[in-house]
Short mmCIF file of C-alpha atoms in Angstrom, two decimals:
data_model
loop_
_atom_site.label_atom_id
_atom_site.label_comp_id
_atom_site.label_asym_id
_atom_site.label_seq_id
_atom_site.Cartn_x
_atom_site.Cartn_y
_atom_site.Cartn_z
CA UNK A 12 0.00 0.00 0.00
CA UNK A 13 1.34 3.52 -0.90
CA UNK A 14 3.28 4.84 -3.89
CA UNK A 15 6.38 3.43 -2.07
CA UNK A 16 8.06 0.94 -2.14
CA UNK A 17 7.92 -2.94 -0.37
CA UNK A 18 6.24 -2.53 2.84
CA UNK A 19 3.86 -3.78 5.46
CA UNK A 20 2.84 -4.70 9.48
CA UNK A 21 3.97 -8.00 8.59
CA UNK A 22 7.98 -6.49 8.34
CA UNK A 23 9.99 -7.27 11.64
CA UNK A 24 12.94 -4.86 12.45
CA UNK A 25 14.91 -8.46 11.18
CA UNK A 26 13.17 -8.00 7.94
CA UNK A 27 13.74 -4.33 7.29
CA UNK A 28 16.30 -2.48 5.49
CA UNK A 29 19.29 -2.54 7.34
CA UNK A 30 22.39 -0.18 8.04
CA UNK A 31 25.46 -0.48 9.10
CA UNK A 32 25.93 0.42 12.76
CA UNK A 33 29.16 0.71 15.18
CA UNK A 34 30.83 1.54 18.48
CA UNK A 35 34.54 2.13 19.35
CA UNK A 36 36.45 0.90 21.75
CA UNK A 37 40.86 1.80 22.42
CA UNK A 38 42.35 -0.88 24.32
CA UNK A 39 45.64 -1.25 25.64
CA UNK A 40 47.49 -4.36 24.10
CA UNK A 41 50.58 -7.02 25.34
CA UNK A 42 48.05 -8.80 27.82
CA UNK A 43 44.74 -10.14 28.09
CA UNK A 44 41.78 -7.73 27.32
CA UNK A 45 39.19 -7.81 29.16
CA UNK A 46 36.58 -5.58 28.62
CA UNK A 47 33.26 -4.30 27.66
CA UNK A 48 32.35 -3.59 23.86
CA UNK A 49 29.34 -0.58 23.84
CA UNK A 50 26.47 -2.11 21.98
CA UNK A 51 26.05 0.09 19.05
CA UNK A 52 22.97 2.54 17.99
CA UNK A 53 19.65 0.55 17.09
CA UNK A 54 16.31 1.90 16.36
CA UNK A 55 12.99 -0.12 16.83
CA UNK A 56 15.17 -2.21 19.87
CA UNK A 57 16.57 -4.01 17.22
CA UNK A 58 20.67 -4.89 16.75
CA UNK A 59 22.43 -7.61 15.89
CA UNK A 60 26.48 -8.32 15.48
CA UNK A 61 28.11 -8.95 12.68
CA UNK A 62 32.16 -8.15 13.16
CA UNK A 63 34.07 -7.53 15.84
CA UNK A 64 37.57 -6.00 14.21
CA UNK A 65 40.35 -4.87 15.54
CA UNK A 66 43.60 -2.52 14.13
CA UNK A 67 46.19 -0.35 15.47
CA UNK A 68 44.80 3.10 16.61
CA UNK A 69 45.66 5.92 14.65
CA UNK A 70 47.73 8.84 15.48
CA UNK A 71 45.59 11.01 17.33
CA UNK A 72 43.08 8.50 18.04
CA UNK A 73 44.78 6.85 21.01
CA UNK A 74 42.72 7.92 23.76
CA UNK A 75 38.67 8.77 23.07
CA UNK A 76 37.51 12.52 23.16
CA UNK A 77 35.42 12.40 26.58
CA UNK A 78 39.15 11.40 28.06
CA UNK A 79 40.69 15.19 26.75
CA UNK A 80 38.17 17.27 27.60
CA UNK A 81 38.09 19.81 30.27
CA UNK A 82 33.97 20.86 29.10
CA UNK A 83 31.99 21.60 26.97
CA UNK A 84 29.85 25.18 26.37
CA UNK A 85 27.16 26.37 24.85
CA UNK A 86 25.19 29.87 24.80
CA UNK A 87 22.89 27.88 27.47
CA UNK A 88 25.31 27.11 29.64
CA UNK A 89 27.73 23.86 30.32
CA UNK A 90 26.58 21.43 28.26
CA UNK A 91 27.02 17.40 29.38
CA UNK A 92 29.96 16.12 27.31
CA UNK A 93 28.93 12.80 27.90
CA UNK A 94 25.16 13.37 25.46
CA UNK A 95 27.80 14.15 22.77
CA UNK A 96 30.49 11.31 22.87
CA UNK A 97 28.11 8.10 23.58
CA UNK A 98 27.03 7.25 20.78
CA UNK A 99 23.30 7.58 21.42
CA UNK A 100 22.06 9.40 17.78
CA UNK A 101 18.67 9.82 19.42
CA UNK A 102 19.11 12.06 22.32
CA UNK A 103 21.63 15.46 22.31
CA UNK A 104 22.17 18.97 22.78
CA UNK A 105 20.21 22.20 21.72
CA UNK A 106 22.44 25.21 21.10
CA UNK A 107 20.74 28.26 20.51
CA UNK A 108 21.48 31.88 20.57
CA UNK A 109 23.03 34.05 23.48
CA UNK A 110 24.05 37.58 24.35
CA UNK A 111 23.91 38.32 20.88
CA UNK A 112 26.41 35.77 19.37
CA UNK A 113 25.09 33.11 16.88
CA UNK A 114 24.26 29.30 18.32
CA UNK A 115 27.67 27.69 18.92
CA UNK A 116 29.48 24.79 20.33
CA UNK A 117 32.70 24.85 22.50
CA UNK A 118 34.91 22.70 23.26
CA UNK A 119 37.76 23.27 25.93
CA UNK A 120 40.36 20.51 25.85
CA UNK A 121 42.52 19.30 29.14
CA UNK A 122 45.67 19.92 26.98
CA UNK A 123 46.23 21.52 23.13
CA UNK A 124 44.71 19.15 20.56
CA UNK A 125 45.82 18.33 17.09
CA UNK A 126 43.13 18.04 14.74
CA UNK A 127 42.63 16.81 11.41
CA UNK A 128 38.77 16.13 11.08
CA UNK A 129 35.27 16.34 12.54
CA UNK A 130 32.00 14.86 12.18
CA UNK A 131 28.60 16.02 13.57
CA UNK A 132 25.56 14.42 13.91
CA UNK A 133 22.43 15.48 14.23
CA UNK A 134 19.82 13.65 16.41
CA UNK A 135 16.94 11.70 15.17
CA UNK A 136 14.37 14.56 15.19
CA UNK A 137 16.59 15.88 12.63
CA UNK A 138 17.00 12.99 10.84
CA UNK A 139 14.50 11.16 7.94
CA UNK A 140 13.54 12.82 4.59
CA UNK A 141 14.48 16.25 5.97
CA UNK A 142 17.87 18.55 5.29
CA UNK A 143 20.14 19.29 7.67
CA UNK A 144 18.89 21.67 10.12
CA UNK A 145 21.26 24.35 9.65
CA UNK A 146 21.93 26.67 6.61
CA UNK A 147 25.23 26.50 7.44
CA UNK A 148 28.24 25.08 10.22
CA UNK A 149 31.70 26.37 10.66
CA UNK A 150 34.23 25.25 12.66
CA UNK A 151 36.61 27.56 14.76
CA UNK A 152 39.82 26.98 16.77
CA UNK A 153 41.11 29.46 19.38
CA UNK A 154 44.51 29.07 21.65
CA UNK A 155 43.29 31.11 24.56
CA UNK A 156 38.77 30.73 23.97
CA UNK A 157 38.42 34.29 22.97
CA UNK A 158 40.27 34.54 19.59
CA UNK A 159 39.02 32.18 17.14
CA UNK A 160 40.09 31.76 13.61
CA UNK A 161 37.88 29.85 11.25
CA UNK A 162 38.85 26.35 10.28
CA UNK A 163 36.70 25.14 7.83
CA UNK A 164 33.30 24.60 6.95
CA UNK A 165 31.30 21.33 7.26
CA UNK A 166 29.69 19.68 4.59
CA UNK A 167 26.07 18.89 5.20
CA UNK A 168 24.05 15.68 4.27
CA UNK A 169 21.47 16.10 2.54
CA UNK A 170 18.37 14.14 1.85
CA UNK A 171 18.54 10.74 3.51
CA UNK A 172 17.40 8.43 5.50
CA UNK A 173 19.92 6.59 7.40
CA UNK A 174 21.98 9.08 10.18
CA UNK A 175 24.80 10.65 8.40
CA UNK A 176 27.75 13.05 9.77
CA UNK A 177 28.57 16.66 8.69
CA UNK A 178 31.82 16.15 7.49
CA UNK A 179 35.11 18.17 7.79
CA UNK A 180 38.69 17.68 6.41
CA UNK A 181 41.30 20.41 7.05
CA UNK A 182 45.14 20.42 7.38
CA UNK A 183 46.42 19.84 11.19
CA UNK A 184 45.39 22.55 13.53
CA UNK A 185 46.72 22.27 17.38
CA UNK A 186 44.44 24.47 19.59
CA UNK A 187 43.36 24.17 23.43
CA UNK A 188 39.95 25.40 21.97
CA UNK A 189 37.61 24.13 19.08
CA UNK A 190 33.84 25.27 18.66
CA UNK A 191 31.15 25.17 16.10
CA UNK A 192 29.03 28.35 15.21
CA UNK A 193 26.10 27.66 13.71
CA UNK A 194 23.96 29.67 11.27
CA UNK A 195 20.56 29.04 13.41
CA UNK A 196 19.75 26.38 16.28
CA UNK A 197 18.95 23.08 16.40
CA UNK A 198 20.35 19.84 18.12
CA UNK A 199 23.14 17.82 17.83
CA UNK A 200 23.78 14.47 19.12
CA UNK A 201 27.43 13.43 18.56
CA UNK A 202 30.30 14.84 17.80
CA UNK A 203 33.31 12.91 16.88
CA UNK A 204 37.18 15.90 16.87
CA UNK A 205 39.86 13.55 15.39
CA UNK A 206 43.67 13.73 14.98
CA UNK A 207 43.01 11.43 11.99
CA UNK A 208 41.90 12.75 8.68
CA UNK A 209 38.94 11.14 6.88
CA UNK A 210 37.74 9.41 3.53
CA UNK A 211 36.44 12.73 1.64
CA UNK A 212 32.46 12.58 1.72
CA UNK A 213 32.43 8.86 2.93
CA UNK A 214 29.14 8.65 3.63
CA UNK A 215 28.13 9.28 0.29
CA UNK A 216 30.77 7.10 -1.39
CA UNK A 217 29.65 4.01 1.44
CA UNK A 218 26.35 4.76 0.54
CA UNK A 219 24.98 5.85 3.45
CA UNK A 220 23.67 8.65 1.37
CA UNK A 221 22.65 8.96 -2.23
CA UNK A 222 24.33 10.97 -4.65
CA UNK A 223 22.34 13.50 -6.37
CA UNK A 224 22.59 15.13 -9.93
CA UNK A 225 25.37 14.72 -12.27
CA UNK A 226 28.26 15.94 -9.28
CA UNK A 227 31.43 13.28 -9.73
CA UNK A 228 33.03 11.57 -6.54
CA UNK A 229 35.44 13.60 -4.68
CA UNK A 230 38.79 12.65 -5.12
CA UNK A 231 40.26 10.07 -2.65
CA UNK A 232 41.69 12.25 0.55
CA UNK A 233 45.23 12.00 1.54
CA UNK A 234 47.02 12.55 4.85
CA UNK A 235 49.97 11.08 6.99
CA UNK A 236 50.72 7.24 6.63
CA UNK A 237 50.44 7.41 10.33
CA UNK A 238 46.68 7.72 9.25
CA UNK A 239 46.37 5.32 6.94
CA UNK A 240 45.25 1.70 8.57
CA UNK A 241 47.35 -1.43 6.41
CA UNK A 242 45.14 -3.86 5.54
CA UNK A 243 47.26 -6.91 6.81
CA UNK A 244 46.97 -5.12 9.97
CA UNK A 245 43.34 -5.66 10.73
CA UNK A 246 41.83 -8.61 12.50
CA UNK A 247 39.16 -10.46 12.75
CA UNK A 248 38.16 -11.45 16.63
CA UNK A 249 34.77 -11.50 16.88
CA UNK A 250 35.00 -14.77 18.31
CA UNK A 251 36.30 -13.44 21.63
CA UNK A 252 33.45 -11.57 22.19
CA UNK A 253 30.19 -13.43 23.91
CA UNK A 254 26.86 -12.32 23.10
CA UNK A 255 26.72 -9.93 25.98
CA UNK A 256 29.30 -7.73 24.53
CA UNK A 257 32.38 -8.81 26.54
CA UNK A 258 36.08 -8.78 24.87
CA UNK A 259 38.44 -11.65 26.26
CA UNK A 260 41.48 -11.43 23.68
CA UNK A 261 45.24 -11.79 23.93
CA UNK A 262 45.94 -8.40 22.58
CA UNK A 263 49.25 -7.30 20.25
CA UNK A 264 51.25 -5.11 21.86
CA UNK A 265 50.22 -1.57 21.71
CA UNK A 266 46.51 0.27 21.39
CA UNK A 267 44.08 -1.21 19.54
CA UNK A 268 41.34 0.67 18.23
CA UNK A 269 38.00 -2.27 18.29
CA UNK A 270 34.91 -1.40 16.18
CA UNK A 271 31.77 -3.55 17.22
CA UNK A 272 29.67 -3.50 13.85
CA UNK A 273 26.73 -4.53 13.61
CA UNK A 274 22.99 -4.11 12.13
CA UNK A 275 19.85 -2.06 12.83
CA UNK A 276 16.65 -1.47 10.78
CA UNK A 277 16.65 2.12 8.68
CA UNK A 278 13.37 2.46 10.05
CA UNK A 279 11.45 3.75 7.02
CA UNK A 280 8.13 2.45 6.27
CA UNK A 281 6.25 2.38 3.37
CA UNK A 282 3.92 5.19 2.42
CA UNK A 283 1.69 6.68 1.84
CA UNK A 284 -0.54 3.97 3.55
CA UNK A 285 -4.15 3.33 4.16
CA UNK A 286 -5.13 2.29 7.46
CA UNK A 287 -3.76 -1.18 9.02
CA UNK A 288 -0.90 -0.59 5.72
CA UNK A 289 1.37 0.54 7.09
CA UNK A 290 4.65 -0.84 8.20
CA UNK A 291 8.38 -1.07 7.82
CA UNK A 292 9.87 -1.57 4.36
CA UNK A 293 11.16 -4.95 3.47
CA UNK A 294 14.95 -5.92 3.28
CA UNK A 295 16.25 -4.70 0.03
CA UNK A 296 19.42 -6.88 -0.04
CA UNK A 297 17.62 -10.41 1.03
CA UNK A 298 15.47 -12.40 -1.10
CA UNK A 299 14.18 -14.14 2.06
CA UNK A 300 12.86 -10.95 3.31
CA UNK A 301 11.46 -10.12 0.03
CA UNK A 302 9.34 -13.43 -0.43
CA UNK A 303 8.04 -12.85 3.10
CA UNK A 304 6.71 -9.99 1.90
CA UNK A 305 5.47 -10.46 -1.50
CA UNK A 306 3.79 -13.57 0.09
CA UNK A 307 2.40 -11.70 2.93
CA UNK A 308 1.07 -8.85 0.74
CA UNK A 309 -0.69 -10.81 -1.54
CA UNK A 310 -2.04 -13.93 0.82
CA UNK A 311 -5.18 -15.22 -0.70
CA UNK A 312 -5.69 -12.59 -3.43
CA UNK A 313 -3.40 -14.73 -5.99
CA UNK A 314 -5.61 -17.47 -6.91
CA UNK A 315 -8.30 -14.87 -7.78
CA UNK A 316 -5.73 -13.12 -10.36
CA UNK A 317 -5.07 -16.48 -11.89
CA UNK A 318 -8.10 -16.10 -14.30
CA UNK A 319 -6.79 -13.04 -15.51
CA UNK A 320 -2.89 -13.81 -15.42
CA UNK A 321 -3.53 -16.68 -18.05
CA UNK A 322 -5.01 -13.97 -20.42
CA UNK A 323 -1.62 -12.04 -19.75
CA UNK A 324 -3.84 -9.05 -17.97
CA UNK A 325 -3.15 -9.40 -14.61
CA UNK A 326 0.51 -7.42 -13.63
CA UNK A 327 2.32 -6.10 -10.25
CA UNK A 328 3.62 -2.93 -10.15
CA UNK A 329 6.86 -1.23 -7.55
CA UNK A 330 5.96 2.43 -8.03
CA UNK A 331 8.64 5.01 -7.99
CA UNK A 332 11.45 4.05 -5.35
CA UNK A 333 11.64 6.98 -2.27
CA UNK A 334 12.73 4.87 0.78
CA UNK A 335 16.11 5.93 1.05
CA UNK A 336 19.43 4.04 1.15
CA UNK A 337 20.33 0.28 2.83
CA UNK A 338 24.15 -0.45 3.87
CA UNK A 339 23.62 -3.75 5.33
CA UNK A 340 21.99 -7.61 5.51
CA UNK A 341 23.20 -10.40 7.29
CA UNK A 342 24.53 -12.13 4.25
CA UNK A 343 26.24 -9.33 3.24
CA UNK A 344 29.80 -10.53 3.84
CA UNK A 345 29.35 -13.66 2.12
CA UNK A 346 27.31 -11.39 -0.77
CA UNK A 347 30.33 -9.23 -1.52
CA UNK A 348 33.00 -12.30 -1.39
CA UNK A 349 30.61 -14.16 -4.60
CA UNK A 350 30.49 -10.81 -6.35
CA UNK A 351 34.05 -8.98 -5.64
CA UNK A 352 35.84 -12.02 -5.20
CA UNK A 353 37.97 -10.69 -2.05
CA UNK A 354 37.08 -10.91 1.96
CA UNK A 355 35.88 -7.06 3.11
CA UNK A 356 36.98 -7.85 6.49
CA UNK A 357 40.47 -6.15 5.64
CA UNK A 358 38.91 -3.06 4.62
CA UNK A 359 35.71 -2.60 6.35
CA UNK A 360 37.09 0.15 8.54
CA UNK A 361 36.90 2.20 5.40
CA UNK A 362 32.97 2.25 5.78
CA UNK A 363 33.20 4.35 9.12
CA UNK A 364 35.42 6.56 7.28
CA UNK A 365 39.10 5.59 8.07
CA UNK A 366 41.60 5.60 5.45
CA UNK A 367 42.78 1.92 4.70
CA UNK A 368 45.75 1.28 2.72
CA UNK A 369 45.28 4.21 1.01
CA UNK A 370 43.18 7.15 -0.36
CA UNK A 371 42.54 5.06 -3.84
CA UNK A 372 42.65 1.59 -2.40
CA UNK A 373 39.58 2.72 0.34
CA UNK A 374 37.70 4.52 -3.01
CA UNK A 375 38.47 1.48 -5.09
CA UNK A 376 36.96 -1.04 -1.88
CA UNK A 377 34.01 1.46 -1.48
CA UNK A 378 33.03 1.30 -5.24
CA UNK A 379 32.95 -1.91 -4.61
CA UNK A 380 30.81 -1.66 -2.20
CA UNK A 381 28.29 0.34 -4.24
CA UNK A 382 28.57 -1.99 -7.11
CA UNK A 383 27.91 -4.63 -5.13
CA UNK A 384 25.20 -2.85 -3.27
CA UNK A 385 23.67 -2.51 -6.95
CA UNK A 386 24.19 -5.99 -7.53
CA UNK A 387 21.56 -7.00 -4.47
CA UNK A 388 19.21 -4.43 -5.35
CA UNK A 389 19.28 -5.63 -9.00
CA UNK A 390 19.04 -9.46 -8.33
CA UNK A 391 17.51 -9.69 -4.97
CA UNK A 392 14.87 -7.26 -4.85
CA UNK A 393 13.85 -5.92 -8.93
CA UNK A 394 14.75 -9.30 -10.35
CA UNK A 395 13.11 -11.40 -7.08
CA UNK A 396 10.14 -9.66 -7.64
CA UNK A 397 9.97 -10.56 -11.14
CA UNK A 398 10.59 -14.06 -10.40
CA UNK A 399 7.93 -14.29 -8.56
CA UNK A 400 5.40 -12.62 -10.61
CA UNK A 401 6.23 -14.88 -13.13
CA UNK A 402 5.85 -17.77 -10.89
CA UNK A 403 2.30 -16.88 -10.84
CA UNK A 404 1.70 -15.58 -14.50
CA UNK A 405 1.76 -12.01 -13.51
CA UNK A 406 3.69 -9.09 -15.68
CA UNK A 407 6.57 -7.20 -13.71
CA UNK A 408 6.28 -3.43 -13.57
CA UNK A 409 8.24 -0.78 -12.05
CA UNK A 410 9.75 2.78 -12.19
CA UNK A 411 13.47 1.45 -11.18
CA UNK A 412 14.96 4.87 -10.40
CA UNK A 413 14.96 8.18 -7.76
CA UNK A 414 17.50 7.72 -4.99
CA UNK A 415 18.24 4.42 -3.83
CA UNK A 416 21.75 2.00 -3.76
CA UNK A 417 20.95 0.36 -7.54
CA UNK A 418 21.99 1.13 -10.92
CA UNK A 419 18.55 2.37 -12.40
CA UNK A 420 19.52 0.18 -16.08
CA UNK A 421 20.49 -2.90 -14.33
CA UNK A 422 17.31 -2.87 -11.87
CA UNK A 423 15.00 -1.81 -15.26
CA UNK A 424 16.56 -5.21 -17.12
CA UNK A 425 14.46 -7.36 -14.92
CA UNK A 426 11.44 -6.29 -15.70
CA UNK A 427 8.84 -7.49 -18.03
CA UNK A 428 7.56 -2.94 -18.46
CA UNK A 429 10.07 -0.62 -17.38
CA UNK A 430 8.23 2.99 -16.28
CA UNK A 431 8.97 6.55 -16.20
CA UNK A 432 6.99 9.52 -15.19
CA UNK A 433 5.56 12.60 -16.40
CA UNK A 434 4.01 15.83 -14.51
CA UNK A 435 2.00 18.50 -16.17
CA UNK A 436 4.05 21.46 -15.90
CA UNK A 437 7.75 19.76 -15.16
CA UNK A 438 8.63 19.58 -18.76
CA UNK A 439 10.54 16.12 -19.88
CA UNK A 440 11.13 14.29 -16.76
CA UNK A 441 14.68 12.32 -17.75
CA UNK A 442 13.10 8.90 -16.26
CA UNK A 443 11.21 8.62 -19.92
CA UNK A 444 14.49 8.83 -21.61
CA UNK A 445 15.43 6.13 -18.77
CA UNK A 446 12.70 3.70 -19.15
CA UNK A 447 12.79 3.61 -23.33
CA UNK A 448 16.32 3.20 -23.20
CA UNK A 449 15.92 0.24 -20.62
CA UNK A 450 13.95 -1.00 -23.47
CA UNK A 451 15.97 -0.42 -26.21
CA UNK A 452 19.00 -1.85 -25.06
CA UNK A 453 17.12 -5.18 -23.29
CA UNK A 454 14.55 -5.56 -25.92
CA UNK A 455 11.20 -4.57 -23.57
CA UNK A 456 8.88 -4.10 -26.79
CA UNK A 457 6.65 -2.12 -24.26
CA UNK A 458 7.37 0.72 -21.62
CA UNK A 459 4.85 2.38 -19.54
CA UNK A 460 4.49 6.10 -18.10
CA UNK A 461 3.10 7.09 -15.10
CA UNK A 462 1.50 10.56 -15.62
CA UNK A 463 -0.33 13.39 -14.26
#
């Protein structure tokens, strides 16, 4: 029910689209580690682990933020440093105006701090199909908390639908003081000061965001190779940990920087919905989850199409895809070793933004990602559903484009009637261009327009 997409009551948070989630943990190595692993963010009480890895911390990541901080200040007042470093995306800070300045965000640090990067996140009021809730977000750096200088400014998700940092890259910058100045107020739940540069835009480029327009991928970032996480050096030991969380592992020498990865539900539901329709929106990446649903949806109403399917009028339709993005699915290691032909474990870091082996190598491994990201949506959910549909005589219809993780040709070439759309007043709408070239290039003698 709705104009979008693969939804229903019937979807379990274990059924839903799923994104990558993670927490961080430094650990001191030479000796048995012993110690508890943060369960990561979840939505709908839903997680569940996939990896436990573990690498050499980078410099300037030794020690977490909350351990250099003196406070934290906003024009309210102190602010609890704690509702910005604990990885809780659904509860933060407001900063608003004061004594005349603009909304801003200090920081004070213990000791001068060498930064290379920043990420901000917003909490989950701010979070679904809206923007980012400020115009704009600098941040400044000050030795003595009354002089600042400007640093950079962050770049801002936009549309999306899984929770997605403001990002900021700048050359090292040692100050006792950092602070973000915002353009309006709003809240923020996280923020993550690093001596470690970052992928450039990695959430777009891991697909935790969709790319929009005809704007190329930013060119891979570079930085010290004191930055840079080898490959070889990452390990696998999720093993050691038990199901409550707890690390018991003979650590190398040195600190360790552990991310516990795992899954949670996007939490986007179909829509619009009538009453008793509506629900969360079937895994994209599983076919499992998608014959649940396409077996749940339709229940008892197939044998009465039968009459209608053997006269070849009887069809299914996916309308125009707006449910957002999917990182994640509990096969998906396995997925990407079939397609890319190489274990991810060794490079997985690189989806939470660190640089791994190097600025082209962690592009290279996240187009791989993407491709194979396309490769799930194309097989498992656009080509599942026309599997089935042909398993009971029906014709496979659907408008395979407008932000999600597929390739809109490869998702059309499943499909018995590729769509497009057209709007009275929008002029040519470039998914009509899309759909008959779908069907020139795959032979669909037929494509269909949605229009109004």
């Amino acid at each position: 029910p709705g104009w979008s997409s693969s939804g229903g009551p019937w979807i379990t948070p274990e059924l839903s689209m799923q994104q990558l989630t993670w927490s961080e943990t430094r650990v001191s190595g030479g000796k048995e580690v012993d110690a508890q692993l943060p369960e990561p963010y979840k939505k709908r009480d839903y997680y569940r682990d996939a990896l436990v890895l573990a690498f050499p911390a980078l410099e300037g990541e030794e020690r977490p933020l909350k351990d250099l901080l003196r406070r934290v200040t906003s024009g309210g007042g102190e602010v609890d440093a704690t509702l910005l470093t604990n990885n809780d995306l659904s509860k933060g800070v407001e900063i608003a105006a004061a004594d005349g300045k603009p909304p801003y965000l200090q920081f004070e640090f213990i000791e001068p701090y060498a930064a290379r990067s920043i990420a901000v996140y917003m909490t989950e009021l701010n979070r679904g199909r809206s923007r980012f809730p400020f115009p704009s977000v600098a941040l400044e750096a000050s030795e003595d908390g009354s002089r600042f200088r400007k640093v950079c400014e962050l770049e801002a998700a936009g549309r999306r639908t899984i929770e997605v940092p403001a990002l900021g890259n700048f050359p090292l910058t040692r100050a006792k003081y950092f602070r973000l100045v915002a353009s309006g107020p709003g809240s923020i739940a996280e923020v993550r000061i690093s001596g470690a540069p970052r992928i450039t835009e990695w959430p777009l480029k891991a697909n935790f965001v969709h790319r929009r327009g005809e704007k190329p991928f930013p060119a891979p970032g570079t930085g010290p190779k004191e930055s840079v996480i080898e490959p070889a050096s990452v390990l696998d030991i999720t093993k050691h940990m038990d199901s409550s969380g707890r690390l018991q592992w003979e650590a190398p020498a040195g600190k360790r920087h552990i991310p516990r990865l795992g899954q949670t539900t996007t939490g986007v539901e179909n829509h619009p919905a009538p009453d008793g329709g509506l629900g969360l929106e079937c895994d994209k990446y599983s076919k499992a989850a998608y014959d649940y649903h396409f077996n749940h949806f339709f229940g008892d109403v197939l044998p009465k199409l039968r009459p209608l399917a053997s006269q070849g009028q009887a069809g299914v339709i996916i309308d125009s895809y707006e449910v957002g993005m999917q990182t994640w699915t509990q096969a998906y290691p396995q997925e990407f070793q079939q397609r890319r032909g190489y274990d991810l474990r060794k490079y997985l870091p690189a989806m939470t933004g660190r640089v791994v082996g190097s600025g082209d190598i962690s592009d290279r491994f996240l187009w791989d990602i993407r491709r194979t990201d396309a490769d799930l949506m194309d097989n498992n959910y656009f080509g599942r559903f026309a599997e089935l549909c042909h398993q009971h005589g029906l014709k496979a219809y659907a408008e395979p484009y407008s932000g999600g993780p597929f390739e809109e040709i490869g998702s059309g070439s499943k499909l018995d009637i590729p769509m497009g759309e057209f709007w009275a007043g929008q002029g040519e709408h470039y998914s009509i261009k899309l759909a008959s070239c779908i069907g020139h290039v795959f032979g669909k003698r037929i494509v269909g327009a949605e229009s109004y």
